[in-house]
CSV table of C-alpha atoms and ligand atoms in Angstrom, one decimal:
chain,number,residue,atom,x,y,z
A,4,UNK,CA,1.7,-52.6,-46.8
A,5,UNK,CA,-2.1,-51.6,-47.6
A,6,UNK,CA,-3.0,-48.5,-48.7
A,7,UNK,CA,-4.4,-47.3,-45.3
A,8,UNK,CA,-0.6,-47.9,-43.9
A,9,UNK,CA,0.8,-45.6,-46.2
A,10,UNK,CA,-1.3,-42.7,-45.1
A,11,UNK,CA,-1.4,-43.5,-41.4
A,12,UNK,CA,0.0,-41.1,-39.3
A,13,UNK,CA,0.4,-43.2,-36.2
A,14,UNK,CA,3.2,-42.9,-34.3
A,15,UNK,CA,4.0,-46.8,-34.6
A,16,UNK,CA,4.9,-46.8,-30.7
A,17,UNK,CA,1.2,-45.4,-29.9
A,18,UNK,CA,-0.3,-47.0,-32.9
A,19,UNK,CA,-3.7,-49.5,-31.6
A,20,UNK,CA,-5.2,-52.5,-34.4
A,21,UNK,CA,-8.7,-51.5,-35.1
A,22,UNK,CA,-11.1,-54.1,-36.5
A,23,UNK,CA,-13.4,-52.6,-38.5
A,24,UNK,CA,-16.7,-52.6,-36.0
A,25,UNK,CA,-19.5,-51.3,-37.7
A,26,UNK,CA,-20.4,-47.7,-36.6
A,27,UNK,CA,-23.7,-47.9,-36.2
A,28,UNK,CA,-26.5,-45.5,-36.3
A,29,UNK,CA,-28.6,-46.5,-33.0
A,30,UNK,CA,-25.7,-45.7,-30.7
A,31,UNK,CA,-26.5,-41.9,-31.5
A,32,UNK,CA,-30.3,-41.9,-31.7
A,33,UNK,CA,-31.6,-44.9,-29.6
A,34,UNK,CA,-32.6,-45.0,-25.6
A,35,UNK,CA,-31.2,-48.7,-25.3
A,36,UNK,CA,-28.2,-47.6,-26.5
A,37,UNK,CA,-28.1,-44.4,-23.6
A,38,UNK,CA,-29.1,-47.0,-21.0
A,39,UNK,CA,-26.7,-49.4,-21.6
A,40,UNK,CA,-24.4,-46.6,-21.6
A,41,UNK,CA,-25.3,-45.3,-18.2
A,42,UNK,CA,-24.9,-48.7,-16.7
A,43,UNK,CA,-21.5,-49.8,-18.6
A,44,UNK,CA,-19.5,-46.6,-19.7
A,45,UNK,CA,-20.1,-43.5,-17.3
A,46,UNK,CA,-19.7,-45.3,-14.2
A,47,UNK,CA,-16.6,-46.7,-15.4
A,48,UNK,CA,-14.5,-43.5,-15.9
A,49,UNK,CA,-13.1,-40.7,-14.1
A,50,UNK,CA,-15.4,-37.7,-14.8
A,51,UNK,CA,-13.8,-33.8,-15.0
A,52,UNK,CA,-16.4,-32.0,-12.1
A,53,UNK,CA,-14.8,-28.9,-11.4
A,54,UNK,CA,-11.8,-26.7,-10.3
A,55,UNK,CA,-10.0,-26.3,-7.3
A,56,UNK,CA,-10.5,-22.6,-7.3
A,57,UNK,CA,-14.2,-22.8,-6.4
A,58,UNK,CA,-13.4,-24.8,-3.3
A,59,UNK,CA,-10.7,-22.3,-1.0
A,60,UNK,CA,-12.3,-22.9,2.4
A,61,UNK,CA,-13.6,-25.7,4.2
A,62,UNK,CA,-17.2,-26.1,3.5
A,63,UNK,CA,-17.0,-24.6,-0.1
A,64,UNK,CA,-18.5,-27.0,-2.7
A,65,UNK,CA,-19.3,-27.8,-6.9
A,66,UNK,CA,-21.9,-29.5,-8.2
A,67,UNK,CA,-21.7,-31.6,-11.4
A,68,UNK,CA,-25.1,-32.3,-12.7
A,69,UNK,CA,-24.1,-35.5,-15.4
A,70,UNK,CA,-27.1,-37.1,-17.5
A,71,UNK,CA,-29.1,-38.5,-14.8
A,72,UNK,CA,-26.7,-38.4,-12.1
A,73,UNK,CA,-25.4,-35.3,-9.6
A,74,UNK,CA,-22.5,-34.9,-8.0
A,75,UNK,CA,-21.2,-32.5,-4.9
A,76,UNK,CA,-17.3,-31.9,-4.3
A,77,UNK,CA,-16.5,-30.2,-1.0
A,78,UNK,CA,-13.7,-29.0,0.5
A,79,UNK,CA,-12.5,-30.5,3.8
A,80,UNK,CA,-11.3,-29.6,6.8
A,81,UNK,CA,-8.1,-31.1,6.1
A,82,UNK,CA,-7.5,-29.4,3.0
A,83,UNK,CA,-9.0,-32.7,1.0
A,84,UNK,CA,-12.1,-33.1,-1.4
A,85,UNK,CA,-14.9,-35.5,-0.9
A,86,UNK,CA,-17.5,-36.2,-3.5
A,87,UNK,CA,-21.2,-37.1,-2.4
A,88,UNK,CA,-23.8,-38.0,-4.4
A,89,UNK,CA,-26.5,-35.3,-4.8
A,90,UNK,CA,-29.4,-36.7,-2.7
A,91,UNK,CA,-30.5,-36.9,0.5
A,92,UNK,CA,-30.4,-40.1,2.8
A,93,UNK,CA,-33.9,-38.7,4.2
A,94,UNK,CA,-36.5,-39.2,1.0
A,95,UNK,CA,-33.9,-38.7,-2.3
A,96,UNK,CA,-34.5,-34.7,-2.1
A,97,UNK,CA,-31.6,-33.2,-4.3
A,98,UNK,CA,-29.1,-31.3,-1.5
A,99,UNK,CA,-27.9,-28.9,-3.4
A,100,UNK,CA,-29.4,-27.3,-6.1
A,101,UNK,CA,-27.0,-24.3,-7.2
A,102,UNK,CA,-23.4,-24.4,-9.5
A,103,UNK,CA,-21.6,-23.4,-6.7
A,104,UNK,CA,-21.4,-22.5,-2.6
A,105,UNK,CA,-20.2,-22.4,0.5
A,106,UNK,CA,-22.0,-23.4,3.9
A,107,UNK,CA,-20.5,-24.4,7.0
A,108,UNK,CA,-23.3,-27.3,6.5
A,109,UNK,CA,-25.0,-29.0,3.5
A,110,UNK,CA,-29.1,-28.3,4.3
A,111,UNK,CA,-32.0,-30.6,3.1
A,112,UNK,CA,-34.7,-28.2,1.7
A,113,UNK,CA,-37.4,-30.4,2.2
A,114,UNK,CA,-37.3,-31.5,6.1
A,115,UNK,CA,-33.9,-29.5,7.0
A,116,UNK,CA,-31.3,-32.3,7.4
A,117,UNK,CA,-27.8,-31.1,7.8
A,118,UNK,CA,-24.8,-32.4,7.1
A,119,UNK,CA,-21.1,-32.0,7.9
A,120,UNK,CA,-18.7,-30.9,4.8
A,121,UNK,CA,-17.4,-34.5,5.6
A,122,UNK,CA,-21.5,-36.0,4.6
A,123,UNK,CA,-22.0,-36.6,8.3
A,124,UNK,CA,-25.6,-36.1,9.0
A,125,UNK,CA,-25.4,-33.3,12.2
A,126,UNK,CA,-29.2,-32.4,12.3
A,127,UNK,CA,-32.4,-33.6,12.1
A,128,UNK,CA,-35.8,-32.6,13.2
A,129,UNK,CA,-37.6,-34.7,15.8
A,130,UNK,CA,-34.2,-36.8,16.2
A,131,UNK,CA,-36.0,-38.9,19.0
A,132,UNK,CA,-39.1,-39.9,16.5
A,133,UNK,CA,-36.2,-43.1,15.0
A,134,UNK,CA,-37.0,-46.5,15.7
A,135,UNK,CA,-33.1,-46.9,15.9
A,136,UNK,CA,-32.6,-43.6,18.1
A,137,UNK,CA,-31.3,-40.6,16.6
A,138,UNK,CA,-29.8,-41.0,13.0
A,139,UNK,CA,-27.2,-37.8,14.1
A,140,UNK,CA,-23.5,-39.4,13.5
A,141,UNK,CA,-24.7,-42.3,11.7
A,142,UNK,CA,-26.5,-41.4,8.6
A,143,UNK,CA,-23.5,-40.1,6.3
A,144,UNK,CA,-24.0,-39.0,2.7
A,145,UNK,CA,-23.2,-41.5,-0.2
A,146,UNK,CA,-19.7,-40.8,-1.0
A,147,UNK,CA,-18.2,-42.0,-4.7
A,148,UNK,CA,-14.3,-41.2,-5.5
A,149,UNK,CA,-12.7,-37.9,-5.7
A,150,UNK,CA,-9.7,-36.7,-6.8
A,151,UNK,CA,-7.3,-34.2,-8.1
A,152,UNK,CA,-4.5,-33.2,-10.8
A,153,UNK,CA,-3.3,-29.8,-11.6
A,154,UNK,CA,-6.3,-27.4,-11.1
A,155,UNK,CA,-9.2,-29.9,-11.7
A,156,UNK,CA,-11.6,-32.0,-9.4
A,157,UNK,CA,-12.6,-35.6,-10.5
A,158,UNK,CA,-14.9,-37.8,-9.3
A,159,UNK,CA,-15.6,-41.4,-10.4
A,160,UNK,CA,-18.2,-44.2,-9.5
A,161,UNK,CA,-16.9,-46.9,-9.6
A,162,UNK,CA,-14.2,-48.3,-7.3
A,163,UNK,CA,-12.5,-50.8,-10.1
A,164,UNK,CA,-11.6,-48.0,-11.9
A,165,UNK,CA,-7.6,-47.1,-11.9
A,166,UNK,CA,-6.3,-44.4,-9.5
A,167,UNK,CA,-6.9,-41.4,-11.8
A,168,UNK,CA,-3.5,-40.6,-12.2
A,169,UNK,CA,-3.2,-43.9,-13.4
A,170,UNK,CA,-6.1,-43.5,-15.3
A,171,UNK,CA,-4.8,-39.9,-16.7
A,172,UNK,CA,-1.8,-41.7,-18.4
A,173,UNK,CA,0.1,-40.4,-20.4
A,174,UNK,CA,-1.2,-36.6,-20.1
A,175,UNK,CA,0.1,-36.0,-16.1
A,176,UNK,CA,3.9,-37.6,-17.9
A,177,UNK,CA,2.9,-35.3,-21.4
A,178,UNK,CA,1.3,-32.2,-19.9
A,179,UNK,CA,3.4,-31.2,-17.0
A,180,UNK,CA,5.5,-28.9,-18.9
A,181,UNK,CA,2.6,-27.0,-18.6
A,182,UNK,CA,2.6,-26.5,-15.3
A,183,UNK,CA,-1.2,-26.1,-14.9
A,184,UNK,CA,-1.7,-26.2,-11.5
A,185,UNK,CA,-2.3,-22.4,-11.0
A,186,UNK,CA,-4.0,-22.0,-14.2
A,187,UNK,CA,-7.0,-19.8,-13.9
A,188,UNK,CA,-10.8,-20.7,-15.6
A,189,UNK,CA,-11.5,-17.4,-17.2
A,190,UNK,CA,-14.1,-18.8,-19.9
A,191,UNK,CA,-16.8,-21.5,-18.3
A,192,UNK,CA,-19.8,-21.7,-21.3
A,193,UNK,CA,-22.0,-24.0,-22.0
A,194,UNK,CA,-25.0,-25.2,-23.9
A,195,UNK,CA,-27.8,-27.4,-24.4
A,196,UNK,CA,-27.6,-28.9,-28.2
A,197,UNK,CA,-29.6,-31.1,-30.4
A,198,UNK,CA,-27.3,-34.5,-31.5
A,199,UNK,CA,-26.2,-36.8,-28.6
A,200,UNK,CA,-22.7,-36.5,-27.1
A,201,UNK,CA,-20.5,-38.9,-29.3
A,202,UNK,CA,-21.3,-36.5,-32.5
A,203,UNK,CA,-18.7,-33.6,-31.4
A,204,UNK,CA,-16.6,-36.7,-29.6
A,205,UNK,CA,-16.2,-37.9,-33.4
A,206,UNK,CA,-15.4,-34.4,-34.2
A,207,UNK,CA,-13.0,-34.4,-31.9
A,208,UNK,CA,-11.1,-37.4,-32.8
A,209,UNK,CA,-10.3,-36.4,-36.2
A,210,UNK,CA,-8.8,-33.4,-38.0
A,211,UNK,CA,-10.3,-34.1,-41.5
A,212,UNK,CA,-12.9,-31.5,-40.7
A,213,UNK,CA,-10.5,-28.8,-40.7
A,214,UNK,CA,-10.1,-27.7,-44.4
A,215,UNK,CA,-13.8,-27.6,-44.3
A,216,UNK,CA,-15.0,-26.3,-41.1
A,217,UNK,CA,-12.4,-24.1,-39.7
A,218,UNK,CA,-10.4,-23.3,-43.0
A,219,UNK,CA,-9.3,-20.1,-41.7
A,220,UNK,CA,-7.2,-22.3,-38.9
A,221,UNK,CA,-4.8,-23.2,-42.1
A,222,UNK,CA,-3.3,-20.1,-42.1
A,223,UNK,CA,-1.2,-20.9,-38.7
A,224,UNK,CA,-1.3,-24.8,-38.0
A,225,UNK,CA,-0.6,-26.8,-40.0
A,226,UNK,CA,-3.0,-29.5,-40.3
A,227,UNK,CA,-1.3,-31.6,-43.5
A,228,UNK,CA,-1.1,-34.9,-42.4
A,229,UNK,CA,2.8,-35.2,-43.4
A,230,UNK,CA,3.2,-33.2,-39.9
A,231,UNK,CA,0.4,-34.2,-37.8
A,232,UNK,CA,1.2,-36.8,-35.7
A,233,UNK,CA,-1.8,-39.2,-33.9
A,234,UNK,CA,-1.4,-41.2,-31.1
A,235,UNK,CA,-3.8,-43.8,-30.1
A,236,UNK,CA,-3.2,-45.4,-26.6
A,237,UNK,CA,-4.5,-49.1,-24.7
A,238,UNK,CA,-6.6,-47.0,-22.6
A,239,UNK,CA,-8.5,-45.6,-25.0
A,240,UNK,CA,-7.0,-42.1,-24.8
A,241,UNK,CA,-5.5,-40.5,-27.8
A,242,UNK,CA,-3.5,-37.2,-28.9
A,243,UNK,CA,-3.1,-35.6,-32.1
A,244,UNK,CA,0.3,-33.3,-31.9
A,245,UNK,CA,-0.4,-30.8,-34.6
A,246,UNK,CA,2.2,-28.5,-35.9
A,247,UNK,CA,1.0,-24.9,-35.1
A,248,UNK,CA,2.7,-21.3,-36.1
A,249,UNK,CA,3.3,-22.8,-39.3
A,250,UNK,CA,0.3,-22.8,-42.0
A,251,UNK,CA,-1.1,-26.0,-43.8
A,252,UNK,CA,0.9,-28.2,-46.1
A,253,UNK,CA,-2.3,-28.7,-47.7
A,254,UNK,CA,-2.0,-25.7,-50.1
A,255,UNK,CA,1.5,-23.8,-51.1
A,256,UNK,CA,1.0,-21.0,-48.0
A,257,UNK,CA,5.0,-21.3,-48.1
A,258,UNK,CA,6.3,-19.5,-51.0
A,259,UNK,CA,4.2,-16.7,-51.6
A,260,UNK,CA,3.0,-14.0,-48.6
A,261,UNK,CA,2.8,-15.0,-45.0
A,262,UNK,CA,-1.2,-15.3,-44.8
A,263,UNK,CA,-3.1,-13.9,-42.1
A,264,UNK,CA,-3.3,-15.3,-38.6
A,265,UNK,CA,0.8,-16.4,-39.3
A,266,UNK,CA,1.1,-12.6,-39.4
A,267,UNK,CA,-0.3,-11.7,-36.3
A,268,UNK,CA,1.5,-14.4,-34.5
A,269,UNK,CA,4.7,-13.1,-35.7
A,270,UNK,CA,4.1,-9.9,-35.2
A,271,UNK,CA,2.9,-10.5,-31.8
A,272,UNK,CA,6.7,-11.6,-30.7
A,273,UNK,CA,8.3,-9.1,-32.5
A,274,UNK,CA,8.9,-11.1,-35.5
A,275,UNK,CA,8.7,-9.3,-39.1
A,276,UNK,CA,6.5,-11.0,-40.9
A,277,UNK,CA,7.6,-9.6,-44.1
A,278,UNK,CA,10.9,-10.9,-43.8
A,279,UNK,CA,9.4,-14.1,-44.2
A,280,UNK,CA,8.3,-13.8,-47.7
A,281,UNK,CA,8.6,-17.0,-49.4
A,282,UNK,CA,9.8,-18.8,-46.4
A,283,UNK,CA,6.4,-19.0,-44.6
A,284,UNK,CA,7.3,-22.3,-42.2
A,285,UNK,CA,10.6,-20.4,-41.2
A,286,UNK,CA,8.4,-18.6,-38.6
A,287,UNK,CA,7.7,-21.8,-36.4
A,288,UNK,CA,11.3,-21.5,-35.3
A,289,UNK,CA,11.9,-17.8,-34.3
A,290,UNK,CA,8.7,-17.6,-33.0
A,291,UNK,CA,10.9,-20.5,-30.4
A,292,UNK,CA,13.8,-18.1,-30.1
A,293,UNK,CA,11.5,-15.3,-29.2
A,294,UNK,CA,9.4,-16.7,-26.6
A,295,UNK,CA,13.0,-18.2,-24.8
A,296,UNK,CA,14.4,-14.6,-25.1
A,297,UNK,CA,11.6,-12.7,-24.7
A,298,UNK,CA,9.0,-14.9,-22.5
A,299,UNK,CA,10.0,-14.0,-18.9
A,300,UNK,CA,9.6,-10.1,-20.5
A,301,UNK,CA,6.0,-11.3,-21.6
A,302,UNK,CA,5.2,-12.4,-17.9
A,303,UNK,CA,5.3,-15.9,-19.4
A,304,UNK,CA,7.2,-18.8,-18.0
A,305,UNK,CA,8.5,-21.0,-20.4
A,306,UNK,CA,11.2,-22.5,-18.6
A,307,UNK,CA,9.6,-26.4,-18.2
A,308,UNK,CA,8.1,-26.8,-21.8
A,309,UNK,CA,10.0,-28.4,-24.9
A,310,UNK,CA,10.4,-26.4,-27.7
A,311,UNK,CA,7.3,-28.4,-29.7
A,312,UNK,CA,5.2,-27.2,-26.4
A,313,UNK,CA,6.0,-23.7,-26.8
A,314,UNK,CA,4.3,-23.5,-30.7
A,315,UNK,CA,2.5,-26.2,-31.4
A,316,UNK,CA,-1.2,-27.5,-30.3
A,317,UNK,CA,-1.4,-30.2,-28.2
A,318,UNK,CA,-4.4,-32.3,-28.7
A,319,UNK,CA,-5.7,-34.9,-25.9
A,320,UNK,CA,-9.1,-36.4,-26.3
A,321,UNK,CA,-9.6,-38.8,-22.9
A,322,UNK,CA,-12.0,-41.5,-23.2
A,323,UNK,CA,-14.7,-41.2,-23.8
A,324,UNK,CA,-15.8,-37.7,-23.8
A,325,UNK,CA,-13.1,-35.1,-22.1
A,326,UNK,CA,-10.6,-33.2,-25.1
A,327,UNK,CA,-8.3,-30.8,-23.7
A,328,UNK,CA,-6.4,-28.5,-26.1
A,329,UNK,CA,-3.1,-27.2,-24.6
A,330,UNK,CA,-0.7,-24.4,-26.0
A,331,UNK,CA,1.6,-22.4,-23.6
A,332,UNK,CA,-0.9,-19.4,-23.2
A,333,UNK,CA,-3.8,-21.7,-22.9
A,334,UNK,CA,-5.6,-24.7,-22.0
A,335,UNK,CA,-8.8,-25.9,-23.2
A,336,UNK,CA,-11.3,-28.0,-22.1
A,337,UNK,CA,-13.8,-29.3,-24.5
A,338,UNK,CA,-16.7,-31.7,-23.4
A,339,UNK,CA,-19.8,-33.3,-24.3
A,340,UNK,CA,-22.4,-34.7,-21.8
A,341,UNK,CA,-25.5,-37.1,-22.2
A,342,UNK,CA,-29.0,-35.5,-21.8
A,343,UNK,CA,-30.7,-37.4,-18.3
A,344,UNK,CA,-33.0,-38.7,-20.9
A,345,UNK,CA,-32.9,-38.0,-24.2
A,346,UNK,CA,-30.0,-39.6,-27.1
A,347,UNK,CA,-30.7,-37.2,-29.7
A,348,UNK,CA,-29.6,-34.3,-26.8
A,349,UNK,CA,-26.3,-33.2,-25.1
A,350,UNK,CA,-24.9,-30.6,-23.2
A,351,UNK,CA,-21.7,-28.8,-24.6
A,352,UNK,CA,-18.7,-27.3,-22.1
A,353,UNK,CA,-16.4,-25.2,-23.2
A,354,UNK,CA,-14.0,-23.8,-20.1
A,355,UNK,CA,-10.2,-21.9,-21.5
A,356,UNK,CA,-7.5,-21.8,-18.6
A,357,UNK,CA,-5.0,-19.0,-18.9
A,358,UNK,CA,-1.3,-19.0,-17.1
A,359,UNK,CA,-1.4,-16.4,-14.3
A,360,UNK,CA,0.7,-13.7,-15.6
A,361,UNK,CA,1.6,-10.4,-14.0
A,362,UNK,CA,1.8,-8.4,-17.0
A,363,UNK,CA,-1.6,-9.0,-18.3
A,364,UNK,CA,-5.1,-8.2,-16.5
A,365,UNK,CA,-6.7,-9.3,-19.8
A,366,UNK,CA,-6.4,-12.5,-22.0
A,367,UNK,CA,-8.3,-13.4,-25.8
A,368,UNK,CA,-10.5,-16.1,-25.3
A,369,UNK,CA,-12.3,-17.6,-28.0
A,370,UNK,CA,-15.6,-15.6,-27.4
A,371,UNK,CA,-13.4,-12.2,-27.1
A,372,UNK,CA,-11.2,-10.7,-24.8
A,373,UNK,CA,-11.8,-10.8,-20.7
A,374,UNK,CA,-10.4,-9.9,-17.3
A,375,UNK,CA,-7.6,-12.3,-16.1
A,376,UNK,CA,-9.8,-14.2,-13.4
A,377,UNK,CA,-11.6,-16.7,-12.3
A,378,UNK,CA,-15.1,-17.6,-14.2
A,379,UNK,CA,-14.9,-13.9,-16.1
A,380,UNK,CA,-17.1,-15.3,-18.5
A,381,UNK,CA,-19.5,-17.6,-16.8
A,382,UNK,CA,-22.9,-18.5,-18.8
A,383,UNK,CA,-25.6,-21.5,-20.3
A,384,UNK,CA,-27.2,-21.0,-23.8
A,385,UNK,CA,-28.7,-23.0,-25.7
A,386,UNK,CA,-27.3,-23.9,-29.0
A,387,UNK,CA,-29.1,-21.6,-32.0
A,388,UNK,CA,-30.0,-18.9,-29.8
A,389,UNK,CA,-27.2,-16.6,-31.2
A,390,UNK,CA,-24.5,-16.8,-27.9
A,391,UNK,CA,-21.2,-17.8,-28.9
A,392,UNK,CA,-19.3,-20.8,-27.9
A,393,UNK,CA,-16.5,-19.8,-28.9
A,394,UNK,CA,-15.3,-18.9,-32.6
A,395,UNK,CA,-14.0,-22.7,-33.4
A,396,UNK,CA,-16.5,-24.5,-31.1
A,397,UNK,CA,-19.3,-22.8,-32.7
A,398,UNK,CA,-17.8,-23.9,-36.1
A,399,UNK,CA,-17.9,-27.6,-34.7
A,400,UNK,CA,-21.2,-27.5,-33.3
A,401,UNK,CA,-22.8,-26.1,-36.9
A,402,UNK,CA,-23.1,-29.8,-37.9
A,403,UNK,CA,-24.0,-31.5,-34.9
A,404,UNK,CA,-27.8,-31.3,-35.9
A,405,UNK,CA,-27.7,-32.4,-39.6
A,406,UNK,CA,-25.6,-34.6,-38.7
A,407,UNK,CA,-27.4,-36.0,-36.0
A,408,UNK,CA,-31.5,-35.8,-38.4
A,409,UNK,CA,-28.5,-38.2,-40.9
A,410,UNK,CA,-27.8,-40.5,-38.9
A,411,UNK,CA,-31.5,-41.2,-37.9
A,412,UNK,CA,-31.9,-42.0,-41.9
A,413,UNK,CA,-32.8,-45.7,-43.0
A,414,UNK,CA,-30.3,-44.8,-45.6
A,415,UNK,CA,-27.4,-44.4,-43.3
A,416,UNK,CA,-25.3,-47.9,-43.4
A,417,UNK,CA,-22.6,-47.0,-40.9
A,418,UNK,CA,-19.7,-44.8,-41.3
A,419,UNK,CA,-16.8,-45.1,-43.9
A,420,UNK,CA,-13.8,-43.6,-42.6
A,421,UNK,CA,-10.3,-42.9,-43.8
A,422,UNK,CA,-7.0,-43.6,-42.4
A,423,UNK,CA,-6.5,-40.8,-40.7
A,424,UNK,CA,-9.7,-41.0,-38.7
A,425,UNK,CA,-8.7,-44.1,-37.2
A,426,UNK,CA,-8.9,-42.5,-33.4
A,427,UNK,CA,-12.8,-42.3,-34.6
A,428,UNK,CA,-13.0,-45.9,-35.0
A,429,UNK,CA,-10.7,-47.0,-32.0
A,430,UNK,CA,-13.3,-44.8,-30.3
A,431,UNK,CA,-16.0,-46.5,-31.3
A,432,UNK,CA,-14.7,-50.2,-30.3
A,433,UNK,CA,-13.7,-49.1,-27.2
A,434,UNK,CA,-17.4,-48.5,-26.7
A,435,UNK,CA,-18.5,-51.5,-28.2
A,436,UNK,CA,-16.5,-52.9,-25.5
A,437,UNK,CA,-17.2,-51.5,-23.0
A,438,UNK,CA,-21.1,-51.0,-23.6
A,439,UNK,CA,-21.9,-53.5,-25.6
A,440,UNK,CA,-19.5,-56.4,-24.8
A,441,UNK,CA,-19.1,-57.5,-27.8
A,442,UNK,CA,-17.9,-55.8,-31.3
A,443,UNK,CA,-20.4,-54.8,-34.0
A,444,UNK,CA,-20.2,-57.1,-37.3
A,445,UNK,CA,-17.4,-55.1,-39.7
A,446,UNK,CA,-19.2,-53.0,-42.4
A,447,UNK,CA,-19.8,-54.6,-45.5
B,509,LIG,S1,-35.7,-35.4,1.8
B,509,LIG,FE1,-34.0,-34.4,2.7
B,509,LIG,S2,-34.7,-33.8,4.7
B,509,LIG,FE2,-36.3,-34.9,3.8
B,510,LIG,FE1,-13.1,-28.7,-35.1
């Protein structure tokens, strides 16, 4: 056994042989490497594009502007969604130019061609003025695959690509305790940041940060690697199960006081937290027996979800750049996305989906509390300009620009990672893969 076995914290049945590729510097900070990456990786996976409660009525549509690329979703006549590509079949004109809308037809605004919600084109000025006859009928928009599961909208480009629920695997299995389908978007930020995408990806497929950038998380899960479980899976997927209501094994939080943010998520189901004194990790359990006795009284319903669902957090970071967070009162989405044409830029997401629940008008999301709807908080920043991402994400995002002015040093070998940030380097040779073909030499 080597010594990186005896600190793995693989589940061996999810467990993926890593090779020891090189994480190179130029992935982060070159154009070759964002070209090559536009041609081989994003066309090659499903990409998240929306929810289903901005497209109600026939005609209602999203758009998803990705690196280069833009995408519309609209809703059919038959219920369905189709995804077009944003441009016009006339002279490339973008179609659509705002987040979201609704139109009973999709307008050029450079010559006025219109187009069905199904990307037929319907109208056209001087429609006699065609060498073939009039383009009415014919003409339809580019269409790329579209899909959906629970409350989201995905599109893809490529037609190789697995089915997404296919592609999804194992979350639709691991996640439909959940029940998410009704879920409601209350938080949609975002912001334009300094380091390319794959810096917060890394960040996200390890928890080795944690003591340092979030230590105030410690207090209530418990991010010792004796109870952290990692999964890494053939797809390139992988989930960290991290044991939550419960503070860290990584300091003694157990014998003296229950520490703060334990305490108030005791308290919040009724639990004394002083009777806990000394027995910190007992609290992981009753907070279980309260929320089966006392969840339906909450407006909650807990009825579908294992015991581990109802307290602990739920990692699932989906190659290469989609996390979603999931505990029973909330579901996050956490992405990065490629600048159209810089490396050393991304844009950050940051959407929180709530559980409808008839006894609350209000839910806490991470940048403070808001009304119980759809898009409550709604905005784009740009990173450093003082808005909040969100308490955690903002902690993340702190080191995305030193980190990324590092990595552009002549110093900077490739990185040297511990066991338990494996999922980083699966990451990584998944890419090599996939955008290079081939694996980088092993670091020296
Ligand atoms: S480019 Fe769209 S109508 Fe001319
Ligand atoms: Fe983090």
């Amino acid at each position: 056994m080597t010594a990186q076995d005896k600190i793995s914290r693989y589940s061996p049945e999810f467990d993926v042989a890593v090779r020891g590729d090189t994480i190179t510097a130029d992935r982060y900070i070159t154009r070759e490497w964002m070209e090559l990456e536009n041609k081989h990786l994003w066309p090659k996976v499903w990409h998240l594009g929306g929810v289903l409660a901005d497209l109600e009525e026939e005609g209602d549509f999203i758009r998803h502007n990705f690196g280069k690329e833009s995408v519309v979703m609209v809703r059919q006549a038959d219920g369905g969604v189709k995804a077009f590509y944003n441009t016009c079949p006339h002279r490339g004109n973008r179609l659509v130019l705002g987040d979201v809308g609704s139109a009973p037809r999709l307008t050029c605004g450079y010559h006025g061609w219109q187009f069905d919600p199904d990307g037929t084109l319907v109208h056209v000025q001087d429609p006699d003025d065609f060498a073939g006859g009039n383009p009415c009928g014919k003409v339809t928009l580019s269409e790329l695959r579209c899909d959906t599961w629970g409350p989201f909208v995905f599109w893809c480009m490529d037609d190789d690509v697995a089915p997404l629920h296919e592609w999804l695997w194992p979350y639709t299995e691991r996640l439909a305790g959940y029940k998410l389908d009704n879920w409601v978007r209350v938080l949609n930020v975002s912001a334009d940041c300094d380091f390319n995408w794959k810096i917060i990806r890394d960040n996200f497929n390890e928890s080795y940060h944690l003591p340092t950038i979030h230590p105030e998380l410690a207090t209530f899960i418990n991010d010792g690697l004796p109870t952290t479980v990692f999964e890494m899976y053939e797809n390139g997927h992988n989930a960290m199960w991290m044991i939550g209501h419960q503070a860290t094994s990584r300091k003694d939080y157990v014998s003296g006081d229950v520490p703060p943010g334990l305490y108030e998520a005791a308290e919040a189901w009724g639990i004394d937290p002083k009777e806990y004194r000394g027995r910190t990790a007992d609290i992981r359990e009753a907070v279980i027996k309260a929320k089966r006795e006392r969840g339906a009284e909450a407006g909650y319903d807990y009825s579908t979800m294992t015991d581990q669902q109802l307290v602990d957090y739920f990692h699932c970071t989906l190659f290469p750049n989609l996390t979603i967070t999931m505990s029973p009162e909330q579901c996050q989405i956490l992405r990065t996305e490629p600048h159209p044409t810089d490396p050393e830029k991304c844009v950050f997401q940051h959407w929180c989906l709530y559980p409808p629940n008839a006894k609350m008008a209000e839910v806490v999301t991470p940048v403070g509390p808001a009304p119980l709807r759809h898009d409550a908080i709604h905005r784009h920043s740009v990173y450093g300009d003082g808005v909040s991402l969100g308490f955690v994400a903002d902690q993340d995002l702190s080191i995305g620009t030193t980190q990324q002015q590092g990595l552009n040093s002549r110093g900077f070998k490739g990185c040297l990672l511990p066991g338990q940030e494996k999922r980083v380097q699966r990451f990584h040779e998944k890419l090599n893969d996939m955008v290079l073909g081939h694996p980088t030499k092993a670091r020296e």
